PDB file of C-alpha atoms in Angstrom:
ATOM      1  CA  GLY A  14      53.563  55.796   4.592  1.00  0.00           C
ATOM      2  CA  ASP A  15      52.199  57.984   7.400  1.00  0.00           C
ATOM      3  CA  ALA A  16      55.197  57.655   9.736  1.00  0.00           C
ATOM      4  CA  GLY A  17      56.377  61.210   9.060  1.00  0.00           C
ATOM      5  CA  VAL A  18      59.446  62.678   7.423  1.00  0.00           C
ATOM      6  CA  ALA A  19      61.736  63.701  10.299  1.00  0.00           C
ATOM      7  CA  ASN A  20      62.041  60.834  12.763  1.00  0.00           C
ATOM      8  CA  THR A  21      65.481  60.939  14.366  1.00  0.00           C
ATOM      9  CA  ILE A  22      66.711  57.611  15.722  1.00  0.00           C
ATOM     10  CA  ARG A  23      70.182  58.051  17.204  1.00  0.00           C
ATOM     11  CA  GLY A  24      72.287  56.677  20.009  1.00  0.00           C
ATOM     12  CA  ASN A  25      69.714  54.166  21.171  1.00  0.00           C
ATOM     13  CA  LEU A  26      69.660  50.463  21.795  1.00  0.00           C
ATOM     14  CA  ILE A  27      67.652  49.484  18.714  1.00  0.00           C
ATOM     15  CA  ARG A  28      66.360  45.913  18.751  1.00  0.00           C
ATOM     16  CA  ASP A  29      63.433  43.495  18.861  1.00  0.00           C
ATOM     17  CA  ASN A  30      61.219  45.695  16.696  1.00  0.00           C
ATOM     18  CA  GLY A  31      58.493  44.730  14.272  1.00  0.00           C
ATOM     19  CA  ARG A  32      56.009  41.959  14.713  1.00  0.00           C
ATOM     20  CA  SER A  33      56.880  39.961  17.844  1.00  0.00           C
ATOM     21  CA  GLY A  34      60.429  41.307  17.716  1.00  0.00           C
ATOM     22  CA  THR A  35      61.165  39.641  14.380  1.00  0.00           C
ATOM     23  CA  GLY A  36      61.253  42.717  12.138  1.00  0.00           C
ATOM     24  CA  LEU A  37      64.009  45.084  11.105  1.00  0.00           C
ATOM     25  CA  ALA A  38      65.455  47.247  13.837  1.00  0.00           C
ATOM     26  CA  ILE A  39      64.456  50.333  11.771  1.00  0.00           C
ATOM     27  CA  ASP A  40      61.927  49.663   9.000  1.00  0.00           C
ATOM     28  CA  LEU A  41      61.158  52.756   6.919  1.00  0.00           C
ATOM     29  CA  GLY A  42      59.279  50.904   4.204  1.00  0.00           C
ATOM     30  CA  GLY A  43      57.077  48.799   6.459  1.00  0.00           C
ATOM     31  CA  THR A  44      58.060  45.775   4.374  1.00  0.00           C
ATOM     32  CA  GLN A  45      59.961  43.764   7.009  1.00  0.00           C
ATOM     33  CA  THR A  46      62.872  43.760   4.524  1.00  0.00           C
ATOM     34  CA  GLN A  47      65.674  46.246   4.047  1.00  0.00           C
ATOM     35  CA  LEU A  48      65.073  48.878   1.392  1.00  0.00           C
ATOM     36  CA  PRO A  49      67.660  49.143  -1.388  1.00  0.00           C
ATOM     37  CA  ASN A  50      69.641  52.361  -1.742  1.00  0.00           C
ATOM     38  CA  ASP A  51      69.009  54.478  -4.831  1.00  0.00           C
ATOM     39  CA  ASP A  52      71.304  56.882  -6.663  1.00  0.00           C
ATOM     40  CA  GLY A  53      70.726  60.469  -5.504  1.00  0.00           C
ATOM     41  CA  ASP A  54      68.256  59.414  -2.795  1.00  0.00           C
ATOM     42  CA  GLY A  55      65.268  61.324  -4.196  1.00  0.00           C
ATOM     43  CA  ASP A  56      62.529  59.288  -2.517  1.00  0.00           C
ATOM     44  CA  THR A  57      59.364  60.146  -0.668  1.00  0.00           C
ATOM     45  CA  GLY A  58      57.954  58.305   2.315  1.00  0.00           C
ATOM     46  CA  PRO A  59      58.930  57.953   5.962  1.00  0.00           C
ATOM     47  CA  ASN A  60      62.168  59.891   6.544  1.00  0.00           C
ATOM     48  CA  ALA A  61      62.264  60.377   2.752  1.00  0.00           C
ATOM     49  CA  LEU A  62      63.530  56.765   2.716  1.00  0.00           C
ATOM     50  CA  GLN A  63      67.011  58.084   3.561  1.00  0.00           C
ATOM     51  CA  ASN A  64      69.707  55.796   2.098  1.00  0.00           C
ATOM     52  CA  HIS A  65      71.846  53.868   4.591  1.00  0.00           C
ATOM     53  CA  PRO A  66      75.645  53.859   4.446  1.00  0.00           C
ATOM     54  CA  LEU A  67      77.465  50.714   3.336  1.00  0.00           C
ATOM     55  CA  ILE A  68      80.438  49.451   5.328  1.00  0.00           C
ATOM     56  CA  TYR A  69      83.368  48.273   3.219  1.00  0.00           C
ATOM     57  CA  GLY A  70      85.486  46.942   6.085  1.00  0.00           C
ATOM     58  CA  SER A  71      87.269  47.699   9.305  1.00  0.00           C
ATOM     59  CA  ALA A  72      90.580  47.099  11.019  1.00  0.00           C
ATOM     60  CA  PRO A  73      91.958  47.648  14.525  1.00  0.00           C
ATOM     61  CA  THR A  74      94.208  50.710  14.845  1.00  0.00           C
ATOM     62  CA  ASP A  75      95.260  50.139  18.473  1.00  0.00           C
ATOM     63  CA  SER A  76      94.046  48.218  21.520  1.00  0.00           C
ATOM     64  CA  THR A  77      90.861  50.304  21.902  1.00  0.00           C
ATOM     65  CA  HIS A  78      89.976  51.654  18.435  1.00  0.00           C
ATOM     66  CA  ARG A  79      89.045  50.449  14.978  1.00  0.00           C
ATOM     67  CA  ALA A  80      89.025  52.286  11.648  1.00  0.00           C
ATOM     68  CA  VAL A  81      85.887  51.784   9.559  1.00  0.00           C
ATOM     69  CA  LYS A  82      85.508  52.581   5.868  1.00  0.00           C
ATOM     70  CA  ALA A  83      82.027  53.171   4.523  1.00  0.00           C
ATOM     71  CA  ALA A  84      80.203  55.102   1.799  1.00  0.00           C
ATOM     72  CA  LEU A  85      76.851  56.834   1.534  1.00  0.00           C
ATOM     73  CA  ASN A  86      75.038  57.896  -1.616  1.00  0.00           C
ATOM     74  CA  THR A  87      72.482  60.548  -0.687  1.00  0.00           C
ATOM     75  CA  ALA A  88      71.108  63.913  -1.782  1.00  0.00           C
ATOM     76  CA  ALA A  89      73.775  66.443  -2.761  1.00  0.00           C
ATOM     77  CA  ASN A  90      75.097  69.211  -0.532  1.00  0.00           C
ATOM     78  CA  GLN A  91      73.833  68.095   2.855  1.00  0.00           C
ATOM     79  CA  THR A  92      75.457  67.313   6.171  1.00  0.00           C
ATOM     80  CA  VAL A  93      74.746  63.889   7.620  1.00  0.00           C
ATOM     81  CA  ARG A  94      75.565  62.366  10.986  1.00  0.00           C
ATOM     82  CA  ILE A  95      76.929  58.852  10.601  1.00  0.00           C
ATOM     83  CA  ASP A  96      76.380  56.632  13.673  1.00  0.00           C
ATOM     84  CA  PHE A  97      78.239  53.312  14.015  1.00  0.00           C
ATOM     85  CA  TYR A  98      76.830  50.509  16.156  1.00  0.00           C
ATOM     86  CA  HIS A  99      78.167  47.219  17.456  1.00  0.00           C
ATOM     87  CA  ALA A 100      75.789  44.316  16.952  1.00  0.00           C
ATOM     88  CA  ILE A 101      76.068  41.073  18.883  1.00  0.00           C
ATOM     89  CA  ALA A 102      74.409  38.995  16.155  1.00  0.00           C
ATOM     90  CA  CYS A 103      73.342  39.337  12.524  1.00  0.00           C
ATOM     91  CA  SER A 104      70.427  37.585  10.851  1.00  0.00           C
ATOM     92  CA  THR A 105      70.297  36.887   7.137  1.00  0.00           C
ATOM     93  CA  THR A 106      66.591  37.732   7.087  1.00  0.00           C
ATOM     94  CA  ARG A 107      66.437  40.869   9.221  1.00  0.00           C
ATOM     95  CA  GLY A 108      69.994  42.164   9.559  1.00  0.00           C
ATOM     96  CA  ALA A 109      71.483  43.372  12.822  1.00  0.00           C
ATOM     97  CA  ASP A 110      70.176  45.139  15.846  1.00  0.00           C
ATOM     98  CA  ALA A 111      72.097  48.135  17.173  1.00  0.00           C
ATOM     99  CA  ASN A 112      73.311  47.015  20.585  1.00  0.00           C
ATOM    100  CA  TYR A 113      75.946  49.692  21.345  1.00  0.00           C
ATOM    101  CA  LEU A 114      76.758  53.076  19.816  1.00  0.00           C
ATOM    102  CA  VAL A 115      80.518  52.943  19.183  1.00  0.00           C
ATOM    103  CA  GLY A 116      81.171  56.120  17.205  1.00  0.00           C
ATOM    104  CA  SER A 117      79.754  59.036  15.236  1.00  0.00           C
ATOM    105  CA  ILE A 118      81.090  61.387  12.597  1.00  0.00           C
ATOM    106  CA  ASP A 119      79.635  64.288  10.599  1.00  0.00           C
ATOM    107  CA  ALA A 120      80.157  64.358   6.842  1.00  0.00           C
ATOM    108  CA  ASN A 121      79.004  66.447   3.881  1.00  0.00           C
ATOM    109  CA  SER A 122      77.747  64.887   0.657  1.00  0.00           C
ATOM    110  CA  GLY A 123      79.090  67.684  -1.560  1.00  0.00           C
ATOM    111  CA  ALA A 124      77.955  68.229  -5.127  1.00  0.00           C
ATOM    112  CA  SER A 125      78.123  64.523  -6.019  1.00  0.00           C
ATOM    113  CA  GLY A 126      75.954  63.300  -3.145  1.00  0.00           C
ATOM    114  CA  THR A 127      78.586  60.661  -2.341  1.00  0.00           C
ATOM    115  CA  VAL A 128      80.168  60.575   1.094  1.00  0.00           C
ATOM    116  CA  MET A 129      83.327  58.507   1.587  1.00  0.00           C
ATOM    117  CA  ILE A 130      83.719  57.751   5.281  1.00  0.00           C
ATOM    118  CA  ASN A 131      86.870  56.783   7.156  1.00  0.00           C
ATOM    119  CA  ALA A 132      86.014  56.903  10.839  1.00  0.00           C
ATOM    120  CA  PRO A 133      87.656  55.856  14.085  1.00  0.00           C
ATOM    121  CA  ILE A 134      85.381  53.979  16.470  1.00  0.00           C
ATOM    122  CA  ALA A 135      85.820  52.509  19.949  1.00  0.00           C
ATOM    123  CA  GLU A 136      85.689  48.845  19.007  1.00  0.00           C
ATOM    124  CA  ALA A 137      89.059  47.090  18.737  1.00  0.00           C
ATOM    125  CA  GLY A 138      89.159  43.358  19.346  1.00  0.00           C
ATOM    126  CA  LYS A 139      85.458  42.675  19.863  1.00  0.00           C
ATOM    127  CA  SER A 140      83.665  39.867  18.110  1.00  0.00           C
ATOM    128  CA  GLY A 141      80.370  40.565  16.447  1.00  0.00           C
ATOM    129  CA  TYR A 142      79.174  42.887  13.711  1.00  0.00           C
ATOM    130  CA  LEU A 143      79.087  46.530  12.721  1.00  0.00           C
ATOM    131  CA  THR A 144      76.100  48.394  11.339  1.00  0.00           C
ATOM    132  CA  VAL A 145      75.554  52.098  10.638  1.00  0.00           C
ATOM    133  CA  THR A 146      72.867  54.732  10.079  1.00  0.00           C
ATOM    134  CA  ALA A 147      72.817  58.162   8.450  1.00  0.00           C
ATOM    135  CA  THR A 148      70.772  61.064   9.863  1.00  0.00           C
ATOM    136  CA  THR A 149      70.346  64.334   7.964  1.00  0.00           C
ATOM    137  CA  THR A 150      70.311  67.724   9.692  1.00  0.00           C
ATOM    138  CA  ALA A 151      66.541  67.681   9.062  1.00  0.00           C
ATOM    139  CA  GLY A 152      66.328  64.617  11.344  1.00  0.00           C
ATOM    140  CA  LYS A 153      65.774  61.895   8.744  1.00  0.00           C
ATOM    141  CA  THR A 154      67.414  58.680   9.954  1.00  0.00           C
ATOM    142  CA  SER A 155      68.042  55.775   7.579  1.00  0.00           C
ATOM    143  CA  GLU A 156      67.472  52.106   8.197  1.00  0.00           C
ATOM    144  CA  LEU A 157      70.456  50.237   9.628  1.00  0.00           C
ATOM    145  CA  SER A 158      72.989  49.154   7.020  1.00  0.00           C
ATOM    146  CA  PRO A 159      73.633  45.512   6.218  1.00  0.00           C
ATOM    147  CA  CYS A 160      75.746  44.105   9.038  1.00  0.00           C
ATOM    148  CA  VAL A 161      79.417  43.389   8.462  1.00  0.00           C
ATOM    149  CA  PRO A 162      81.607  41.101  10.604  1.00  0.00           C
ATOM    150  CA  GLU A 163      84.004  43.115  12.778  1.00  0.00           C
ATOM    151  CA  ASP A 164      86.976  41.309  11.272  1.00  0.00           C
ATOM    152  CA  ARG A 165      86.066  41.906   7.625  1.00  0.00           C
ATOM    153  CA  ILE A 166      89.075  43.306   5.814  1.00  0.00           C
ATOM    154  CA  PHE A 167      88.599  46.455   3.711  1.00  0.00           C
ATOM    155  CA  ALA A 168      86.963  45.672   0.358  1.00  0.00           C
ATOM    156  CA  ASP A 169      86.384  47.747  -2.752  1.00  0.00           C
ATOM    157  CA  GLY A 170      82.898  47.899  -4.231  1.00  0.00           C
ATOM    158  CA  ALA A 171      82.392  47.281  -7.924  1.00  0.00           C
ATOM    159  CA  GLN A 172      79.530  49.772  -8.206  1.00  0.00           C
ATOM    160  CA  LYS A 173      79.066  53.427  -7.353  1.00  0.00           C
ATOM    161  CA  PRO A 174      79.939  53.940  -3.655  1.00  0.00           C
ATOM    162  CA  GLY A 175      76.955  53.722  -1.339  1.00  0.00           C
ATOM    163  CA  ILE A 176      74.704  51.801  -3.755  1.00  0.00           C
ATOM    164  CA  GLN A 177      74.035  48.116  -3.149  1.00  0.00           C
TER     165      GLN A 177
END
């Protein structure tokens, strides 16, 4: 709870954090488990418990790039920087590390607070996982999203975009 409200974590190798390297790569709640997203993202706490984007799938677009579709539900009318990472492995208990930054895109949440993301990244043909963070212009970085296999085909969510 005393970790501050503007801790930017971008473009880094993010791994082996927590107790003996077994915790989440970014743990805003201090719970050793990923925090759920909430509609409108009106929380308090470290980095205002910024919601993380959710990846809905990806597909190669050529021999060196991949298109990724994701969504973020956050506070309305703010610009966020979305950073995509390649992860070598994914754990069911602690998610993925962020081994390589593979792309970034700026987006605005508009009046609804929902950001639909369709981004090109430098990742075609690799095996592994994708994960993503969101960082507000005030410097509040989210936890890493749940990891998604690189070869997961685009999927539609049954709930409001960006809420898990």
